[in-house]
Structure formats: structure tokens, C-alpha cells
Amino acid sequence: MLTTDSILGSPTWIDIAATDTVAAAGFYGAVFGWTFHPAGPDAGSYGTLQKDGKIVAALGPLVDEGATPAWTVYFETPDVNATAKAVAEAGGTVRAEPFDAQEAARMAALTDPAGAEFALFQPRALKGLEETSKYDTLGWVELQTPDAAAALAFYRGLFGWRAADTKVGDAAYAFISTAEGDQGATAFGGITAAPEGVGPRWVPYFDVEDADATLGKVREAGGSVLVPTVDVPGIGKIAWFADLSGATFAVLQPA
């Protein structure tokens, strides 16, 4: 279960880079009931997305030339500088060197050896997301990659992740957990093969009460349905979408 506890290697922050932040805020507000709160005059158009007064994600504009709209998952580390260095030494790429996000946190943007983008988060004044694993909040993250074993070895070297191999349907799937605590209870995501024609990527899953109703909201708000709702035995009902900018995300109605 994904929590808001401060744990090495856990998904602590998540944000969406959009071509039109006002339109994106409206879209996610219509789908999940989120409200946008600017981070302040020094943060540009960046701000938090909140549900019932608690931070559940963040939103900002595209800043890198050639970048495409996408969700980015941030993993917690006590030392962004050291972890970013370890990424480079393990064959990954540091896309944005460690930087201070005002007094809130220290961050860095990276790419793993297969090409999946992710980021690092070192808490300071901001400890991370304030609500997870509840309806309309982040509940799971999934890495889709061509070589699951190589990906696990890379991230295990950074964060000490543990994995439990299983199958979801006919697909091999590794449930990943943080280094400490009960392995099942600390599972927060999975690693699986990337769909044909899709590059390596991290995809966020947001928990919802009714996946079919959420699908209707996505369509009404102008988003696209990539995979209609489907029942996954023992897991729940999932669906895949693209927002107004084309950023991919998924929802899970837990079993």
C-alpha cells in the first residue's frame, strides 16, 4: 500500500507537465475533484493539486525543449546529490541536476538506462504528498519496460527495492516494495513489459470508487480512453486514459 510516510524509495511526489496548465487543472478538477493552488510568484505556473485541502499531486508547464506532456513520479531519498550520482554511475542519465525547489524540497530529474523518466525528492519543509491510497488520490505506480529484470536491478541499487514475481492475466508482473517493513504491506507499484509500440515509462494509477463513472468523466472533460475498464481478478477494475495534453494515466477501482 502506498503511504505518505517518509520512506526511502517510496513514491513521495508526483506532478504533471502540461502544455496548458489552466486547461489541465480544469480537466483533473472535472475527473477527480482536484483544485489547483499556485505555489507562489517565484514558482512560475507551478502549483499543487489538492483534494479536500490535502496535496495529492502537482501541476506545472513544460519547461524542457522537446519535452512531451507526462506525469512524473518522484522517489524519496535522503540525499538527492548522492542518488543522482549513483544513477549516472549505473548507466542512467541526469536530465536536471539536483536543485532546490525553494524551501520545500531538493529534487532532480533522471532517466533510467532503458529510457523511463523519473525524479528524486528529498523532503525539507514539504514532506511530500499529503494523501494517498484513497479515492481520487495516487494508489499505485507502474514501470513498463523492455527488460524487467534489468530495471529492477537498477532501481534496487538506488533504493533497495524488493520484488515478488507473479502474473497479472498472462503477463509477468513484479510487485515492488520498499526496502524496509513487511514486503506485502509496503508494496507500492509494479514492473511489467511495455506494451508493443510504447517506450519505457512510469504510469500513475489513481484509486477511484467507480472506474466506469470515471471513464465517463474523462470523456466529458475531453480526455481520451486508451483502455476501457477491465476487471483484473484479485486486483480490481482498471482503465487507461490520456488527458487533454496527451499525458497517460490510469485508474484502479480496488477489488
mmCIF file of N, CA, C and O in Angstrom, residues 119-213:
data_model
loop_
_atom_site.group_PDB
_atom_site.id
_atom_site.type_symbol
_atom_site.label_atom_id
_atom_site.label_comp_id
_atom_site.label_asym_id
_atom_site.label_seq_id
_atom_site.Cartn_x
_atom_site.Cartn_y
_atom_site.Cartn_z
ATOM 1 N N ALA A 119 12.045 10.946 -11.157
ATOM 2 C CA ALA A 119 12.669 12.055 -10.445
ATOM 3 C C ALA A 119 12.932 11.671 -8.992
ATOM 4 O O ALA A 119 12.433 10.647 -8.501
ATOM 5 N N LEU A 120 13.727 12.486 -8.330
ATOM 6 C CA LEU A 120 14.076 12.278 -6.927
ATOM 7 C C LEU A 120 13.504 13.401 -6.078
ATOM 8 O O LEU A 120 13.394 14.540 -6.537
ATOM 9 N N PHE A 121 13.196 13.082 -4.829
ATOM 10 C CA PHE A 121 12.596 14.039 -3.907
ATOM 11 C C PHE A 121 13.241 13.866 -2.538
ATOM 12 O O PHE A 121 13.159 12.798 -1.933
ATOM 13 N N GLN A 122 13.887 14.919 -2.069
ATOM 14 C CA GLN A 122 14.468 14.954 -0.726
ATOM 15 C C GLN A 122 13.656 15.940 0.098
ATOM 16 O O GLN A 122 13.723 17.148 -0.116
ATOM 17 N N PRO A 123 12.843 15.460 1.039
ATOM 18 C CA PRO A 123 11.936 16.354 1.772
ATOM 19 C C PRO A 123 12.690 17.400 2.595
ATOM 20 O O PRO A 123 13.758 17.125 3.153
ATOM 21 N N ARG A 124 12.095 18.568 2.641
ATOM 22 C CA ARG A 124 12.551 19.626 3.538
ATOM 23 C C ARG A 124 11.318 20.182 4.224
ATOM 24 O O ARG A 124 10.686 19.494 5.017
ATOM 25 N N ALA A 125 10.944 21.405 3.915
ATOM 26 C CA ALA A 125 9.726 21.947 4.521
ATOM 27 C C ALA A 125 8.496 21.170 4.063
ATOM 28 O O ALA A 125 7.522 21.024 4.809
ATOM 29 N N LEU A 126 8.542 20.682 2.836
ATOM 30 C CA LEU A 126 7.452 19.877 2.284
ATOM 31 C C LEU A 126 7.822 18.409 2.403
ATOM 32 O O LEU A 126 8.854 17.979 1.898
ATOM 33 N N LYS A 127 6.990 17.641 3.069
ATOM 34 C CA LYS A 127 7.291 16.225 3.291
ATOM 35 C C LYS A 127 6.851 15.331 2.139
ATOM 36 O O LYS A 127 7.238 14.169 2.072
ATOM 37 N N GLY A 128 6.034 15.870 1.235
ATOM 38 C CA GLY A 128 5.570 15.085 0.104
ATOM 39 C C GLY A 128 4.067 15.158 -0.022
ATOM 40 O O GLY A 128 3.425 16.087 0.488
ATOM 41 N N LEU A 129 3.489 14.195 -0.706
ATOM 42 C CA LEU A 129 2.036 14.141 -0.860
ATOM 43 C C LEU A 129 1.380 13.992 0.515
ATOM 44 O O LEU A 129 1.912 13.308 1.391
ATOM 45 N N GLU A 130 0.217 14.612 0.660
ATOM 46 C CA GLU A 130 -0.464 14.580 1.950
ATOM 47 C C GLU A 130 -1.593 13.556 2.012
ATOM 48 O O GLU A 130 -2.131 13.296 3.092
ATOM 49 N N GLU A 131 -1.941 12.973 0.870
ATOM 50 C CA GLU A 131 -2.991 11.949 0.844
ATOM 51 C C GLU A 131 -2.717 10.985 -0.297
ATOM 52 O O GLU A 131 -2.455 11.400 -1.423
ATOM 53 N N THR A 132 -2.728 9.692 0.011
ATOM 54 C CA THR A 132 -2.567 8.649 -1.000
ATOM 55 C C THR A 132 -3.460 7.468 -0.629
ATOM 56 O O THR A 132 -3.954 7.368 0.495
ATOM 57 N N SER A 133 -3.640 6.568 -1.600
ATOM 58 C CA SER A 133 -4.371 5.316 -1.385
ATOM 59 C C SER A 133 -5.792 5.516 -0.871
ATOM 60 O O SER A 133 -6.318 4.686 -0.130
ATOM 61 N N LYS A 134 -6.389 6.635 -1.247
ATOM 62 C CA LYS A 134 -7.807 6.883 -1.015
ATOM 63 C C LYS A 134 -8.422 7.268 -2.349
ATOM 64 O O LYS A 134 -7.702 7.552 -3.314
ATOM 65 N N TYR A 135 -9.734 7.297 -2.430
ATOM 66 C CA TYR A 135 -10.374 7.619 -3.691
ATOM 67 C C TYR A 135 -9.886 8.968 -4.221
ATOM 68 O O TYR A 135 -9.756 9.940 -3.476
ATOM 69 N N ASP A 136 -9.577 8.997 -5.514
ATOM 70 C CA ASP A 136 -9.134 10.201 -6.223
ATOM 71 C C ASP A 136 -7.750 10.658 -5.774
ATOM 72 O O ASP A 136 -7.415 11.842 -5.854
ATOM 73 N N THR A 137 -6.929 9.708 -5.317
ATOM 74 C CA THR A 137 -5.532 10.008 -4.979
ATOM 75 C C THR A 137 -4.642 8.904 -5.551
ATOM 76 O O THR A 137 -5.114 7.849 -5.981
ATOM 77 N N LEU A 138 -3.334 9.139 -5.537
ATOM 78 C CA LEU A 138 -2.384 8.166 -6.063
ATOM 79 C C LEU A 138 -2.422 6.877 -5.243
ATOM 80 O O LEU A 138 -2.300 6.921 -4.010
ATOM 81 N N GLY A 139 -2.569 5.744 -5.926
ATOM 82 C CA GLY A 139 -2.623 4.478 -5.218
ATOM 83 C C GLY A 139 -1.586 3.462 -5.664
ATOM 84 O O GLY A 139 -1.343 2.476 -4.968
ATOM 85 N N TRP A 140 -0.931 3.703 -6.812
ATOM 86 C CA TRP A 140 -0.015 2.703 -7.371
ATOM 87 C C TRP A 140 0.808 3.360 -8.458
ATOM 88 O O TRP A 140 0.357 4.329 -9.089
ATOM 89 N N VAL A 141 2.022 2.880 -8.690
ATOM 90 C CA VAL A 141 2.825 3.331 -9.829
ATOM 91 C C VAL A 141 3.356 2.098 -10.544
ATOM 92 O O VAL A 141 3.660 1.082 -9.912
ATOM 93 N N GLU A 142 3.463 2.200 -11.858
ATOM 94 C CA GLU A 142 3.852 1.026 -12.649
ATOM 95 C C GLU A 142 4.917 1.401 -13.669
ATOM 96 O O GLU A 142 4.763 2.364 -14.428
ATOM 97 N N LEU A 143 5.984 0.620 -13.691
ATOM 98 C CA LEU A 143 7.037 0.794 -14.689
ATOM 99 C C LEU A 143 6.829 -0.199 -15.812
ATOM 100 O O LEU A 143 6.791 -1.411 -15.584
ATOM 101 N N GLN A 144 6.700 0.309 -17.014
ATOM 102 C CA GLN A 144 6.616 -0.528 -18.203
ATOM 103 C C GLN A 144 7.948 -0.406 -18.941
ATOM 104 O O GLN A 144 8.364 0.693 -19.313
ATOM 105 N N THR A 145 8.615 -1.527 -19.139
ATOM 106 C CA THR A 145 9.988 -1.506 -19.623
ATOM 107 C C THR A 145 10.282 -2.777 -20.406
ATOM 108 O O THR A 145 9.638 -3.810 -20.177
ATOM 109 N N PRO A 146 11.237 -2.755 -21.335
ATOM 110 C CA PRO A 146 11.516 -3.955 -22.126
ATOM 111 C C PRO A 146 12.242 -5.059 -21.362
ATOM 112 O O PRO A 146 12.182 -6.217 -21.757
ATOM 113 N N ASP A 147 12.929 -4.715 -20.266
ATOM 114 C CA ASP A 147 13.692 -5.718 -19.509
ATOM 115 C C ASP A 147 13.429 -5.501 -18.026
ATOM 116 O O ASP A 147 14.110 -4.700 -17.374
ATOM 117 N N ALA A 148 12.440 -6.210 -17.488
ATOM 118 C CA ALA A 148 12.039 -6.006 -16.101
ATOM 119 C C ALA A 148 13.159 -6.352 -15.125
ATOM 120 O O ALA A 148 13.354 -5.664 -14.118
ATOM 121 N N ALA A 149 13.916 -7.412 -15.413
ATOM 122 C CA ALA A 149 14.989 -7.820 -14.514
ATOM 123 C C ALA A 149 16.083 -6.754 -14.434
ATOM 124 O O ALA A 149 16.585 -6.434 -13.353
ATOM 125 N N ALA A 150 16.453 -6.194 -15.576
ATOM 126 C CA ALA A 150 17.480 -5.150 -15.595
ATOM 127 C C ALA A 150 16.985 -3.898 -14.885
ATOM 128 O O ALA A 150 17.743 -3.245 -14.156
ATOM 129 N N ALA A 151 15.713 -3.567 -15.092
ATOM 130 C CA ALA A 151 15.145 -2.389 -14.432
ATOM 131 C C ALA A 151 15.142 -2.569 -12.922
ATOM 132 O O ALA A 151 15.510 -1.654 -12.172
ATOM 133 N N LEU A 152 14.735 -3.745 -12.468
ATOM 134 C CA LEU A 152 14.706 -3.992 -11.028
ATOM 135 C C LEU A 152 16.102 -3.896 -10.436
ATOM 136 O O LEU A 152 16.293 -3.314 -9.360
ATOM 137 N N ALA A 153 17.093 -4.426 -11.120
ATOM 138 C CA ALA A 153 18.465 -4.358 -10.633
ATOM 139 C C ALA A 153 18.929 -2.910 -10.508
ATOM 140 O O ALA A 153 19.592 -2.534 -9.527
ATOM 141 N N PHE A 154 18.569 -2.083 -11.481
ATOM 142 C CA PHE A 154 18.947 -0.674 -11.450
ATOM 143 C C PHE A 154 18.326 0.031 -10.254
ATOM 144 O O PHE A 154 19.025 0.678 -9.459
ATOM 145 N N TYR A 155 17.010 -0.084 -10.089
ATOM 146 C CA TYR A 155 16.335 0.630 -9.008
ATOM 147 C C TYR A 155 16.657 0.030 -7.636
ATOM 148 O O TYR A 155 16.700 0.754 -6.634
ATOM 149 N N ARG A 156 16.900 -1.260 -7.600
ATOM 150 C CA ARG A 156 17.296 -1.882 -6.329
ATOM 151 C C ARG A 156 18.634 -1.316 -5.864
ATOM 152 O O ARG A 156 18.859 -1.101 -4.670
ATOM 153 N N GLY A 157 19.529 -1.054 -6.817
ATOM 154 C CA GLY A 157 20.807 -0.459 -6.463
ATOM 155 C C GLY A 157 20.662 0.937 -5.880
ATOM 156 O O GLY A 157 21.484 1.369 -5.060
ATOM 157 N N LEU A 158 19.605 1.647 -6.287
ATOM 158 C CA LEU A 158 19.374 3.002 -5.771
ATOM 159 C C LEU A 158 18.625 3.000 -4.448
ATOM 160 O O LEU A 158 18.959 3.759 -3.527
ATOM 161 N N PHE A 159 17.596 2.155 -4.359
ATOM 162 C CA PHE A 159 16.653 2.250 -3.246
ATOM 163 C C PHE A 159 16.493 0.968 -2.427
ATOM 164 O O PHE A 159 15.794 0.976 -1.414
ATOM 165 N N GLY A 160 17.099 -0.128 -2.869
ATOM 166 C CA GLY A 160 16.969 -1.378 -2.135
ATOM 167 C C GLY A 160 15.618 -2.058 -2.275
ATOM 168 O O GLY A 160 15.233 -2.868 -1.430
ATOM 169 N N TRP A 161 14.893 -1.747 -3.344
ATOM 170 C CA TRP A 161 13.555 -2.328 -3.520
ATOM 171 C C TRP A 161 13.586 -3.852 -3.486
ATOM 172 O O TRP A 161 14.531 -4.499 -3.940
ATOM 173 N N ARG A 162 12.486 -4.418 -2.966
ATOM 174 C CA ARG A 162 12.251 -5.863 -3.021
ATOM 175 C C ARG A 162 11.170 -6.141 -4.063
ATOM 176 O O ARG A 162 10.378 -5.254 -4.378
ATOM 177 N N ALA A 163 11.145 -7.368 -4.570
ATOM 178 C CA ALA A 163 10.173 -7.705 -5.611
ATOM 179 C C ALA A 163 9.598 -9.085 -5.385
ATOM 180 O O ALA A 163 10.282 -9.982 -4.876
ATOM 181 N N ALA A 164 8.335 -9.244 -5.753
ATOM 182 C CA ALA A 164 7.660 -10.533 -5.717
ATOM 183 C C ALA A 164 7.100 -10.789 -7.109
ATOM 184 O O ALA A 164 6.235 -10.048 -7.582
ATOM 185 N N ASP A 165 7.621 -11.811 -7.770
ATOM 186 C CA ASP A 165 7.200 -12.113 -9.144
ATOM 187 C C ASP A 165 5.874 -12.857 -9.160
ATOM 188 O O ASP A 165 5.653 -13.786 -8.381
ATOM 189 N N THR A 166 5.002 -12.452 -10.066
ATOM 190 C CA THR A 166 3.713 -13.097 -10.218
ATOM 191 C C THR A 166 3.252 -12.902 -11.651
ATOM 192 O O THR A 166 4.050 -12.549 -12.521
ATOM 193 N N LYS A 167 1.985 -13.135 -11.910
ATOM 194 C CA LYS A 167 1.401 -12.857 -13.214
ATOM 195 C C LYS A 167 0.090 -12.112 -13.020
ATOM 196 O O LYS A 167 -0.662 -12.398 -12.100
ATOM 197 N N VAL A 168 -0.140 -11.136 -13.874
ATOM 198 C CA VAL A 168 -1.419 -10.450 -13.929
ATOM 199 C C VAL A 168 -2.011 -10.783 -15.288
ATOM 200 O O VAL A 168 -1.527 -10.304 -16.316
ATOM 201 N N GLY A 169 -3.040 -11.625 -15.279
ATOM 202 C CA GLY A 169 -3.507 -12.181 -16.539
ATOM 203 C C GLY A 169 -2.437 -13.105 -17.082
ATOM 204 O O GLY A 169 -1.949 -13.989 -16.374
ATOM 205 N N ASP A 170 -2.029 -12.886 -18.324
ATOM 206 C CA ASP A 170 -0.961 -13.698 -18.922
ATOM 207 C C ASP A 170 0.395 -13.008 -18.854
ATOM 208 O O ASP A 170 1.390 -13.561 -19.328
ATOM 209 N N ALA A 171 0.439 -11.813 -18.287
ATOM 210 C CA ALA A 171 1.675 -11.031 -18.284
ATOM 211 C C ALA A 171 2.468 -11.219 -16.995
ATOM 212 O O ALA A 171 1.906 -11.235 -15.897
ATOM 213 N N ALA A 172 3.782 -11.361 -17.141
ATOM 214 C CA ALA A 172 4.662 -11.404 -15.974
ATOM 215 C C ALA A 172 4.624 -10.045 -15.285
ATOM 216 O O ALA A 172 4.624 -8.996 -15.945
ATOM 217 N N TYR A 173 4.594 -10.062 -13.968
ATOM 218 C CA TYR A 173 4.466 -8.815 -13.212
ATOM 219 C C TYR A 173 5.251 -8.949 -11.916
ATOM 220 O O TYR A 173 5.154 -9.972 -11.229
ATOM 221 N N ALA A 174 6.034 -7.941 -11.582
ATOM 222 C CA ALA A 174 6.789 -7.921 -10.329
ATOM 223 C C ALA A 174 6.214 -6.843 -9.429
ATOM 224 O O ALA A 174 6.211 -5.662 -9.773
ATOM 225 N N PHE A 175 5.697 -7.256 -8.275
ATOM 226 C CA PHE A 175 5.233 -6.293 -7.285
ATOM 227 C C PHE A 175 6.452 -5.781 -6.526
ATOM 228 O O PHE A 175 7.254 -6.573 -6.007
ATOM 229 N N ILE A 176 6.617 -4.463 -6.468
ATOM 230 C CA ILE A 176 7.798 -3.886 -5.831
ATOM 231 C C ILE A 176 7.428 -3.239 -4.498
ATOM 232 O O ILE A 176 6.371 -2.640 -4.344
ATOM 233 N N SER A 177 8.349 -3.397 -3.539
ATOM 234 C CA SER A 177 8.156 -2.890 -2.187
ATOM 235 C C SER A 177 9.393 -2.132 -1.750
ATOM 236 O O SER A 177 10.492 -2.305 -2.304
ATOM 237 N N THR A 178 9.245 -1.293 -0.746
ATOM 238 C CA THR A 178 10.391 -0.584 -0.190
ATOM 239 C C THR A 178 11.307 -1.571 0.528
ATOM 240 O O THR A 178 10.937 -2.726 0.782
ATOM 241 N N ALA A 179 12.489 -1.108 0.878
ATOM 242 C CA ALA A 179 13.498 -1.995 1.459
ATOM 243 C C ALA A 179 13.138 -2.461 2.856
ATOM 244 O O ALA A 179 13.540 -3.550 3.281
ATOM 245 N N GLU A 180 12.396 -1.655 3.595
ATOM 246 C CA GLU A 180 12.081 -1.972 4.985
ATOM 247 C C GLU A 180 10.593 -2.251 5.161
ATOM 248 O O GLU A 180 9.767 -1.790 4.381
ATOM 249 N N GLY A 181 10.264 -3.003 6.201
ATOM 250 C CA GLY A 181 8.873 -3.277 6.534
ATOM 251 C C GLY A 181 8.372 -4.557 5.894
ATOM 252 O O GLY A 181 9.076 -5.212 5.114
ATOM 253 N N ASP A 182 7.147 -4.936 6.233
ATOM 254 C CA ASP A 182 6.536 -6.113 5.649
ATOM 255 C C ASP A 182 6.457 -5.954 4.135
ATOM 256 O O ASP A 182 5.949 -4.943 3.638
ATOM 257 N N GLN A 183 6.927 -6.952 3.401
ATOM 258 C CA GLN A 183 7.032 -6.808 1.949
ATOM 259 C C GLN A 183 5.680 -6.613 1.288
ATOM 260 O O GLN A 183 5.526 -5.788 0.383
ATOM 261 N N GLY A 184 4.676 -7.346 1.726
ATOM 262 C CA GLY A 184 3.357 -7.193 1.129
ATOM 263 C C GLY A 184 2.724 -5.868 1.469
ATOM 264 O O GLY A 184 2.143 -5.192 0.610
ATOM 265 N N ALA A 185 2.855 -5.463 2.719
ATOM 266 C CA ALA A 185 2.220 -4.225 3.172
ATOM 267 C C ALA A 185 2.864 -2.985 2.573
ATOM 268 O O ALA A 185 2.216 -1.944 2.435
ATOM 269 N N THR A 186 4.146 -3.082 2.208
ATOM 270 C CA THR A 186 4.850 -1.909 1.674
ATOM 271 C C THR A 186 4.913 -1.890 0.151
ATOM 272 O O THR A 186 5.592 -1.032 -0.423
ATOM 273 N N ALA A 187 4.219 -2.826 -0.512
ATOM 274 C CA ALA A 187 4.185 -2.814 -1.976
ATOM 275 C C ALA A 187 3.494 -1.542 -2.461
ATOM 276 O O ALA A 187 2.429 -1.189 -1.977
ATOM 277 N N PHE A 188 4.116 -0.866 -3.393
ATOM 278 C CA PHE A 188 3.588 0.408 -3.884
ATOM 279 C C PHE A 188 3.487 0.477 -5.400
ATOM 280 O O PHE A 188 3.005 1.457 -5.957
ATOM 281 N N GLY A 189 3.969 -0.566 -6.098
ATOM 282 C CA GLY A 189 3.966 -0.492 -7.547
ATOM 283 C C GLY A 189 4.367 -1.803 -8.178
ATOM 284 O O GLY A 189 4.514 -2.834 -7.505
ATOM 285 N N GLY A 190 4.521 -1.766 -9.491
ATOM 286 C CA GLY A 190 4.876 -2.960 -10.220
ATOM 287 C C GLY A 190 5.755 -2.671 -11.415
ATOM 288 O O GLY A 190 5.855 -1.528 -11.877
ATOM 289 N N ILE A 191 6.405 -3.721 -11.902
ATOM 290 C CA ILE A 191 7.232 -3.642 -13.102
ATOM 291 C C ILE A 191 6.740 -4.714 -14.062
ATOM 292 O O ILE A 191 6.577 -5.874 -13.683
ATOM 293 N N THR A 192 6.502 -4.330 -15.309
ATOM 294 C CA THR A 192 5.987 -5.257 -16.310
ATOM 295 C C THR A 192 6.497 -4.859 -17.687
ATOM 296 O O THR A 192 7.130 -3.809 -17.848
ATOM 297 N N ALA A 193 6.224 -5.699 -18.673
ATOM 298 C CA ALA A 193 6.678 -5.419 -20.035
ATOM 299 C C ALA A 193 5.899 -4.246 -20.624
ATOM 300 O O ALA A 193 4.693 -4.117 -20.403
ATOM 301 N N ALA A 194 6.591 -3.409 -21.368
ATOM 302 C CA ALA A 194 5.932 -2.282 -22.032
ATOM 303 C C ALA A 194 5.066 -2.799 -23.178
ATOM 304 O O ALA A 194 5.444 -3.735 -23.880
ATOM 305 N N PRO A 195 3.882 -2.203 -23.370
ATOM 306 C CA PRO A 195 3.029 -2.600 -24.499
ATOM 307 C C PRO A 195 3.760 -2.382 -25.825
ATOM 308 O O PRO A 195 4.650 -1.533 -25.926
ATOM 309 N N GLU A 196 3.396 -3.143 -26.830
ATOM 310 C CA GLU A 196 4.032 -3.015 -28.136
ATOM 311 C C GLU A 196 3.880 -1.594 -28.671
ATOM 312 O O GLU A 196 2.800 -1.011 -28.634
ATOM 313 N N GLY A 197 4.976 -1.025 -29.109
ATOM 314 C CA GLY A 197 4.962 0.316 -29.662
ATOM 315 C C GLY A 197 5.043 1.433 -28.642
ATOM 316 O O GLY A 197 5.009 2.609 -29.000
ATOM 317 N N VAL A 198 5.154 1.069 -27.368
ATOM 318 C CA VAL A 198 5.219 2.073 -26.299
ATOM 319 C C VAL A 198 6.593 2.023 -25.654
ATOM 320 O O VAL A 198 7.090 0.944 -25.302
ATOM 321 N N GLY A 199 7.218 3.178 -25.492
ATOM 322 C CA GLY A 199 8.528 3.243 -24.876
ATOM 323 C C GLY A 199 8.464 3.069 -23.371
ATOM 324 O O GLY A 199 7.383 3.121 -22.769
ATOM 325 N N PRO A 200 9.609 2.852 -22.731
ATOM 326 C CA PRO A 200 9.653 2.701 -21.276
ATOM 327 C C PRO A 200 9.060 3.925 -20.578
ATOM 328 O O PRO A 200 9.317 5.063 -20.988
ATOM 329 N N ARG A 201 8.295 3.684 -19.523
ATOM 330 C CA ARG A 201 7.659 4.801 -18.836
ATOM 331 C C ARG A 201 7.120 4.362 -17.478
ATOM 332 O O ARG A 201 6.834 3.190 -17.259
ATOM 333 N N TRP A 202 6.998 5.328 -16.585
ATOM 334 C CA TRP A 202 6.293 5.161 -15.327
ATOM 335 C C TRP A 202 4.881 5.711 -15.506
ATOM 336 O O TRP A 202 4.700 6.803 -16.041
ATOM 337 N N VAL A 203 3.891 4.954 -15.057
ATOM 338 C CA VAL A 203 2.493 5.360 -15.183
ATOM 339 C C VAL A 203 1.845 5.378 -13.799
ATOM 340 O O VAL A 203 1.951 4.398 -13.058
ATOM 341 N N PRO A 204 1.185 6.477 -13.418
ATOM 342 C CA PRO A 204 0.497 6.520 -12.134
ATOM 343 C C PRO A 204 -0.911 5.935 -12.238
ATOM 344 O O PRO A 204 -1.592 6.104 -13.245
ATOM 345 N N TYR A 205 -1.320 5.258 -11.189
ATOM 346 C CA TYR A 205 -2.699 4.781 -11.053
ATOM 347 C C TYR A 205 -3.351 5.550 -9.903
ATOM 348 O O TYR A 205 -2.796 5.592 -8.788
ATOM 349 N N PHE A 206 -4.507 6.113 -10.147
ATOM 350 C CA PHE A 206 -5.256 6.802 -9.107
ATOM 351 C C PHE A 206 -6.444 5.938 -8.690
ATOM 352 O O PHE A 206 -7.168 5.416 -9.541
ATOM 353 N N ASP A 207 -6.602 5.755 -7.390
ATOM 354 C CA ASP A 207 -7.722 4.970 -6.886
ATOM 355 C C ASP A 207 -9.027 5.725 -7.103
ATOM 356 O O ASP A 207 -9.089 6.939 -6.887
ATOM 357 N N VAL A 208 -10.043 5.015 -7.518
ATOM 358 C CA VAL A 208 -11.366 5.617 -7.727
ATOM 359 C C VAL A 208 -12.430 4.682 -7.159
ATOM 360 O O VAL A 208 -12.226 3.474 -7.024
ATOM 361 N N GLU A 209 -13.560 5.259 -6.840
ATOM 362 C CA GLU A 209 -14.667 4.470 -6.305
ATOM 363 C C GLU A 209 -15.393 3.712 -7.405
ATOM 364 O O GLU A 209 -15.885 2.595 -7.184
ATOM 365 N N ASP A 210 -15.433 4.305 -8.610
ATOM 366 C CA ASP A 210 -16.179 3.714 -9.713
ATOM 367 C C ASP A 210 -15.436 4.003 -11.015
ATOM 368 O O ASP A 210 -15.474 5.130 -11.530
ATOM 369 N N ALA A 211 -14.755 3.004 -11.541
ATOM 370 C CA ALA A 211 -13.944 3.197 -12.746
ATOM 371 C C ALA A 211 -14.795 3.545 -13.960
ATOM 372 O O ALA A 211 -14.385 4.346 -14.806
ATOM 373 N N ASP A 212 -15.976 2.952 -14.069
ATOM 374 C CA ASP A 212 -16.843 3.255 -15.211
ATOM 375 C C ASP A 212 -17.319 4.703 -15.169
ATOM 376 O O ASP A 212 -17.369 5.393 -16.199
ATOM 377 N N ALA A 213 -17.657 5.176 -13.976
ATOM 378 C CA ALA A 213 -18.075 6.565 -13.841
ATOM 379 C C ALA A 213 -16.918 7.508 -14.162
ATOM 380 O O ALA A 213 -17.104 8.556 -14.795
#
